[in-house]
Amino acid sequence: MNKLLPALTLAFVAQITLAQGQPNYDESEVPELELTDLLTFNGKKVSTPKDWNENRRPELYRFFEQHEYGQVPGVLDSISFNRVESDDKALNGTALRKQVVVSLFKNDKSLSFTILMYLPKNASAVPIFLGYNFYGNHTVTEDPNVIISKAWARNNKAFDISDNTLTENSRGVRTSRWSIQKMIDSGFGFATIYYGEIDPDKNDLTDGIHQLFYQQDQQHPKPNEWGSISAWAFGLSRALDYLETDKDIDASKVIAFGHSRLGKVSLWAAASDQRFAGAISNDSGCGGAALSKRKFGETVGRINTSFPHWFSDNFKKYNNKEEDLPVDQHGLLALIAPRPLYVASAEDDQWADPKGEFLSTYYATPVYDLFDKKGIPSDKMPEIHRPIHHTIGYHIRSGKHDVTDYDWSQYIAWAKAQIEK
Ligand code: GCU
């Protein structure tokens, strides 16, 4: 029986591959791009920020909310914040560490998550990067005082995570992805949350935040309602609710950060909640910064098959029908205008379509122009390691799908310049 399992898994993977076709990595096979003009509304040109904000932006937002990520089906009854730990001698005495439990209440049910923060010592009202991590707050640093989450986690042999349970064994395994000391030394705070505390990342929407909002006997969101990405974005906004109460932080300078699936989240969070000062998408790919109509690397059909819980059910209408999308992901980026936005790609991360990520920033630029903010001036991709640091930032680095110290050096320098403007 056990021997059969790998064969069955292989057959399943083969079935998906056959149904969706092989991913395309050949630029000459990319269809000619026919992208919606972001600055046309009811047949008329949008020529003022007011017209954008009052007419075109809501129309675009509604598409992404109702047909892609899914709407949050209500408001919370209440929210509470509880600082459970702090230490002003963290990171060799350079930082103040705080751990705050945020509890969300709805329909007599509740869910809690923990924000881990490091803030430059003796600084007040600091700008801050806020982003989810994949395997628990204790993985982003060696600091032995970081609380280990009890939430469900994906097993990972390399990180010694089994039984879907996080333990001491995985402390510090993801430090390479978070240049925390660099942020602190540059005057930025850092806040992170384990995404599994908002919604465990599996094809099951009966656990996590979704179930707080269900009507009796409901097990699944309605077709226009939130999948996991929208749920995680909602969680980032609740963390921002807390940050607004903390005097050590300048809540008007909170930049949402995310890598990969969590980069899709940082973009959707900043599009949905205009209190975010800006957003960074690191290798976010399909359903993130990359243009879907290029059908390069991961496609809408592939992502909705491999991860059926990420988007709203309505988004599945576009499986293998990207040409029917009324707007592409450049529209998502434009929803962040005029706020600072940074998109980054990695050369070997073809699955995420670096060129599609870049072109999306270029095609979002007319909306930034409307606000006299500098976007991406040319549709020619910059060379590797030649970052563009305008209000829209972009770089492509060498290497694979990952977050590196190079990426953080760019984000910090860019964010500093944007915030000081
Ligand atoms: C998969 C998925 C991507 C996603 C990535 C990640 O590769 O296909 O869409 O961005 O996982 O989150 O690491």
XYZ file of C-alpha atoms and ligand atoms in Angstrom:
434
model
C 0.000 0.000 0.000
C 2.715 2.439 1.041
C 4.646 1.683 -2.104
C 1.626 2.706 -4.106
C 1.520 6.172 -2.624
C 4.439 7.753 -4.521
C 3.043 6.318 -7.748
C -0.364 7.774 -6.982
C 1.165 11.155 -6.131
C 3.088 11.109 -9.388
C -0.055 10.244 -11.302
C -1.835 13.153 -9.621
C 0.935 15.610 -10.481
C 0.985 14.305 -14.051
C -2.763 14.804 -14.252
C -2.489 18.428 -13.143
C 0.355 19.007 -15.585
C -1.654 17.522 -18.437
C -4.752 19.505 -17.548
C -2.844 22.768 -17.359
C -0.181 22.133 -20.009
C 3.544 22.612 -19.435
C 4.494 26.053 -18.151
C 5.825 28.287 -20.885
C 9.334 29.710 -20.462
C 9.809 30.802 -24.046
C 9.453 34.560 -24.624
C 8.540 34.001 -28.290
C 5.458 32.031 -27.150
C 4.137 34.908 -25.020
C 0.900 36.271 -26.482
C 0.878 39.868 -27.661
C -0.126 41.943 -24.651
C -3.480 43.642 -24.805
C -3.694 45.482 -21.527
C -6.578 47.570 -20.294
C -5.854 51.293 -20.121
C -5.976 52.124 -16.435
C -6.791 55.761 -17.119
C -10.055 55.325 -19.000
C -13.409 55.382 -17.229
C -16.750 55.166 -19.015
C -14.972 55.810 -22.314
C -13.407 59.019 -20.993
C -9.806 59.768 -20.068
C -9.093 60.031 -16.339
C -6.984 63.166 -16.037
C -7.089 64.215 -12.388
C -6.251 62.474 -9.098
C -9.812 63.268 -7.989
C -11.322 61.461 -10.959
C -9.029 58.506 -10.275
C -9.836 58.358 -6.566
C -13.570 58.819 -6.936
C -14.345 56.862 -10.091
C -11.700 54.715 -11.708
C -9.958 53.444 -8.582
C -13.174 52.132 -6.936
C -14.130 50.389 -10.179
C -10.751 48.649 -10.422
C -10.695 47.830 -6.735
C -14.081 46.179 -7.029
C -12.848 43.853 -9.733
C -9.927 42.608 -7.637
C -12.096 42.354 -4.548
C -15.057 40.561 -6.115
C -13.345 38.428 -8.737
C -9.806 37.753 -7.600
C -8.875 37.904 -3.880
C -12.406 37.969 -2.452
C -14.235 40.292 -0.123
C -13.984 40.205 3.678
C -17.550 39.265 4.686
C -18.094 41.710 7.539
C -16.443 43.560 10.388
C -15.129 42.287 13.692
C -17.144 42.718 16.880
C -13.999 43.761 18.718
C -10.222 43.600 18.884
C -7.802 43.652 21.819
C -4.053 44.073 22.234
C -1.966 42.570 24.986
C 1.767 43.137 25.319
C 3.027 39.826 26.665
C 6.757 40.449 26.643
C 9.322 43.191 26.136
C 13.031 43.813 26.651
C 15.027 46.951 25.906
C 18.328 45.118 25.670
C 17.525 42.936 22.694
C 19.890 42.355 19.755
C 23.027 43.001 21.799
C 21.507 46.037 23.423
C 20.672 47.831 20.160
C 16.937 47.212 20.114
C 13.716 47.112 22.040
C 11.860 43.832 21.543
C 8.106 43.582 22.078
C 5.698 40.714 21.618
C 2.052 41.694 21.417
C -0.907 39.332 21.189
C -3.747 40.648 19.038
C -7.130 38.996 19.637
C -10.003 39.245 17.176
C -13.607 38.606 18.249
C -16.652 37.842 16.116
C -19.868 35.873 16.661
C -18.691 34.599 20.069
C -15.551 33.175 18.483
C -12.011 34.473 18.662
C -8.585 34.135 17.098
C -5.243 35.448 18.358
C -1.917 36.114 16.724
C 1.405 37.430 18.000
C 3.355 40.355 16.554
C 7.097 40.228 17.177
C 8.733 43.656 16.988
C 12.246 45.019 17.161
C 12.587 48.793 17.360
C 15.736 50.919 17.399
C 16.538 51.590 21.036
C 15.637 54.999 22.460
C 14.005 56.081 19.206
C 10.447 57.311 19.071
C 7.859 57.174 16.306
C 9.949 55.053 13.947
C 8.975 53.928 10.441
C 8.525 50.156 10.296
C 8.516 47.195 7.930
C 5.646 44.803 8.621
C 5.601 41.365 7.025
C 4.546 37.778 7.540
C 6.965 34.895 7.943
C 6.414 31.307 6.714
C 7.488 29.196 9.711
C 6.973 31.179 12.903
C 8.404 34.307 14.523
C 11.137 32.268 16.219
C 12.614 31.362 12.803
C 13.512 34.941 11.813
C 16.132 35.410 14.578
C 18.345 33.391 16.923
C 16.938 35.398 19.856
C 15.974 32.735 22.457
C 13.186 34.913 23.876
C 10.953 34.817 20.829
C 7.767 32.904 21.599
C 7.177 29.746 19.533
C 3.771 29.650 17.860
C 1.384 26.802 18.640
C -0.411 27.157 15.326
C -0.414 24.495 12.598
C 2.750 24.553 10.476
C 3.755 22.762 7.290
C 6.190 19.929 7.921
C 9.701 20.633 6.685
C 12.517 18.112 7.008
C 15.289 20.665 6.500
C 13.908 22.746 9.361
C 13.137 19.719 11.532
C 9.425 20.534 11.597
C 7.210 17.469 11.941
C 3.713 16.692 13.279
C 2.736 20.144 12.002
C 4.228 21.511 15.211
C 6.864 24.209 15.675
C 9.584 23.564 18.231
C 12.899 24.905 19.490
C 14.592 22.930 16.671
C 13.563 25.495 14.068
C 14.676 28.599 15.985
C 16.687 30.881 13.705
C 16.361 28.756 10.556
C 15.184 31.719 8.456
C 17.502 34.494 9.676
C 19.039 34.852 6.209
C 15.741 36.231 4.915
C 15.465 39.084 7.421
C 18.210 41.717 7.730
C 16.864 42.860 11.077
C 20.065 44.434 12.389
C 20.399 46.448 9.186
C 16.852 47.765 9.596
C 17.521 48.749 13.213
C 20.857 50.402 12.361
C 19.078 52.404 9.624
C 16.419 53.696 11.998
C 13.633 51.323 10.980
C 11.549 49.074 13.140
C 10.665 45.534 12.142
C 7.433 43.670 12.860
C 6.526 40.140 11.847
C 3.712 37.625 12.304
C 3.490 33.918 11.555
C 0.941 33.722 8.715
C -0.372 30.345 9.920
C -1.839 32.079 12.963
C -4.310 33.947 10.725
C -5.072 31.058 8.407
C -3.192 27.750 8.170
C -1.959 27.488 4.580
C -3.862 24.412 3.436
C -6.895 23.818 1.295
C -9.319 24.063 4.167
C -11.168 27.254 5.004
C -12.928 25.844 8.069
C -10.092 26.857 10.356
C -8.284 30.164 10.851
C -9.992 33.535 10.562
C -12.661 32.477 8.028
C -14.740 30.518 10.498
C -15.243 33.534 12.761
C -17.400 35.059 10.041
C -19.424 31.997 8.953
C -23.184 31.831 9.359
C -24.452 28.697 11.080
C -23.401 25.513 9.220
C -21.390 27.470 6.679
C -18.106 25.700 5.798
C -16.809 27.688 2.861
C -16.788 31.346 1.748
C -19.261 32.501 -0.939
C -17.836 32.739 -4.483
C -17.032 36.459 -4.154
C -15.620 36.113 -0.653
C -12.103 35.859 0.718
C -9.598 33.136 0.145
C -6.435 32.881 2.228
C -4.568 35.773 0.563
C -7.366 38.178 1.411
C -7.515 36.725 4.935
C -3.777 37.256 5.440
C -4.119 40.822 4.110
C -6.926 41.384 6.623
C -4.547 40.171 9.365
C -1.901 42.721 8.312
C -4.507 45.462 8.661
C -5.346 44.257 12.170
C -1.629 44.421 13.014
C -1.701 47.989 11.704
C -4.624 48.667 14.072
C -2.241 47.757 16.883
C 0.686 49.762 15.473
C -1.587 52.839 15.438
C -1.828 52.574 19.234
C 1.927 52.239 19.849
C 3.700 55.570 20.360
C 7.101 54.050 19.587
C 5.954 53.672 15.978
C 4.948 56.201 13.338
C 1.807 54.492 12.053
C 1.774 56.748 8.989
C 5.048 55.053 7.950
C 4.216 51.351 7.956
C 5.464 49.530 4.860
C 3.895 46.156 4.096
C 6.507 43.618 3.007
C 6.090 40.100 1.655
C 7.920 37.388 -0.229
C 6.324 35.103 -2.789
C 2.742 34.158 -1.746
C 3.198 36.667 1.057
C 4.237 39.284 -1.531
C 0.831 38.769 -3.152
C -0.490 39.492 0.340
C 1.512 42.706 0.901
C 0.249 44.087 -2.424
C -3.384 43.239 -1.742
C -3.100 44.573 1.827
C -1.748 47.936 0.628
C -4.366 48.109 -2.155
C -7.163 47.383 0.337
C -5.991 49.507 3.229
C -4.744 52.951 2.322
C -3.313 53.482 5.807
C -0.278 51.461 4.640
C 2.423 53.928 3.623
C 3.728 51.630 0.906
C 4.337 48.057 -0.170
C 7.188 45.774 -1.128
C 6.634 42.669 -3.234
C 9.593 40.287 -3.310
C 9.304 37.620 -6.044
C 5.485 37.669 -5.792
C 4.804 36.241 -9.265
C 1.393 35.038 -10.426
C -1.481 36.705 -8.589
C 1.087 39.205 -7.266
C 3.021 41.660 -9.405
C 3.344 39.503 -12.572
C 1.053 40.121 -15.538
C -1.263 37.116 -15.911
C -1.907 37.642 -19.625
C 1.699 36.774 -20.459
C 1.003 33.205 -19.307
C 4.707 32.833 -18.557
C 5.729 30.426 -15.783
C 2.880 29.945 -13.325
C -0.557 30.637 -14.813
C -3.951 31.414 -13.291
C -5.111 27.840 -13.986
C -2.008 26.390 -12.328
C -2.195 28.521 -9.214
C -5.914 27.888 -8.726
C -5.332 24.144 -9.102
C -2.304 23.857 -6.815
C -3.619 26.345 -4.236
C -7.437 26.350 -4.524
C -7.781 28.199 -1.217
C -5.670 31.280 -2.005
C -8.112 33.260 -4.145
C -11.909 33.653 -4.233
C -13.820 30.933 -6.056
C -14.811 33.563 -8.632
C -11.174 33.753 -9.782
C -11.358 30.167 -11.076
C -13.470 31.492 -14.003
C -10.186 32.720 -15.457
C -8.406 29.353 -15.408
C -6.837 29.056 -18.873
C -8.820 32.178 -19.847
C -6.446 34.960 -18.886
C -7.498 36.890 -21.996
C -10.949 37.334 -20.410
C -9.541 39.224 -17.422
C -10.924 42.779 -17.640
C -7.745 44.076 -16.021
C -4.328 42.606 -15.323
C -2.041 42.849 -12.281
C -0.737 46.320 -13.282
C -4.170 47.431 -12.068
C -3.408 45.978 -8.639
C -0.119 47.900 -8.476
C -1.901 51.093 -9.541
C -4.280 50.751 -6.583
C -1.250 51.478 -4.370
C -0.574 54.843 -6.105
C 0.547 57.427 -5.178
C 2.230 55.586 -2.293
C 5.721 54.095 -2.632
C 5.767 50.628 -4.181
C 8.749 48.321 -4.713
C 8.694 45.203 -6.873
C 11.708 42.883 -6.959
C 12.526 39.822 -9.035
C 15.225 37.158 -9.127
C 16.906 36.036 -12.326
C 16.473 32.308 -11.725
C 12.897 32.631 -10.521
C 11.321 32.159 -13.949
C 8.234 30.548 -12.381
C 7.372 34.038 -11.045
C 8.003 35.670 -14.464
C 10.492 38.488 -13.686
C 9.699 40.246 -16.957
C 5.977 40.164 -16.202
C 6.676 41.581 -12.733
C 8.734 44.374 -14.247
C 6.255 45.245 -17.036
C 3.497 45.480 -14.490
C 5.366 48.338 -12.758
C 5.844 50.029 -16.133
C 2.146 49.775 -17.022
C 1.105 51.054 -13.575
C 3.280 54.139 -14.068
C 0.671 56.370 -15.829
C -1.350 56.352 -12.613
C 1.715 57.471 -10.629
C 2.321 60.165 -13.309
C -1.157 61.489 -12.602
C -0.003 62.231 -9.063
C 3.368 63.639 -10.236
C 5.164 60.656 -8.752
C 7.983 58.975 -10.593
C 7.356 55.440 -11.757
C 9.250 53.285 -14.256
C 10.220 55.334 -17.312
C 10.967 52.612 -19.873
C 9.645 49.191 -20.773
C 13.213 47.947 -21.145
C 14.130 45.841 -18.151
C 17.110 47.103 -16.138
C 20.209 44.931 -15.962
C 20.813 42.628 -13.019
C 21.780 44.602 -9.882
C 20.831 47.974 -11.399
C 18.009 49.001 -9.083
C 15.572 51.802 -9.869
C 14.603 53.737 -6.742
C 11.746 56.012 -7.758
C 8.359 56.173 -6.030
C 8.020 52.881 -7.843
C 11.160 50.872 -7.183
C 12.298 47.805 -9.073
C 15.299 45.510 -9.194
C 16.241 42.133 -10.493
C 19.111 40.345 -8.763
C 20.979 37.188 -9.626
C 20.014 33.968 -7.911
C 16.932 32.057 -7.003
C 13.498 32.569 -5.432
C 14.461 33.901 -1.999
C 14.913 37.054 0.089
C 18.538 38.090 0.461
C 20.564 40.762 2.175
C 20.915 42.440 -1.242
C 17.123 42.738 -1.456
C 16.897 44.266 2.028
C 19.733 46.737 1.318
C 17.651 48.032 -1.590
C 14.389 48.167 0.357
C 15.972 50.040 3.258
C 17.788 52.621 1.086
C 14.687 53.158 -1.044
C 12.283 53.375 1.902
C 14.554 55.855 3.677
C 14.596 58.130 0.629
C 10.831 57.805 0.107
C 9.988 58.529 3.700
C 12.297 61.506 4.010
C 10.731 63.116 0.929
C 4.630 28.313 -5.209
C 3.506 29.051 -5.900
C 3.808 30.540 -6.033
C 4.186 31.116 -4.692
C 5.304 30.294 -4.088
C 5.706 30.694 -2.679
O 5.768 28.281 -6.014
O 3.312 28.449 -7.147
O 2.676 31.232 -6.539
O 4.537 32.467 -4.820
O 4.916 28.946 -3.985
O 4.934 31.281 -1.947
O 6.829 30.339 -2.302
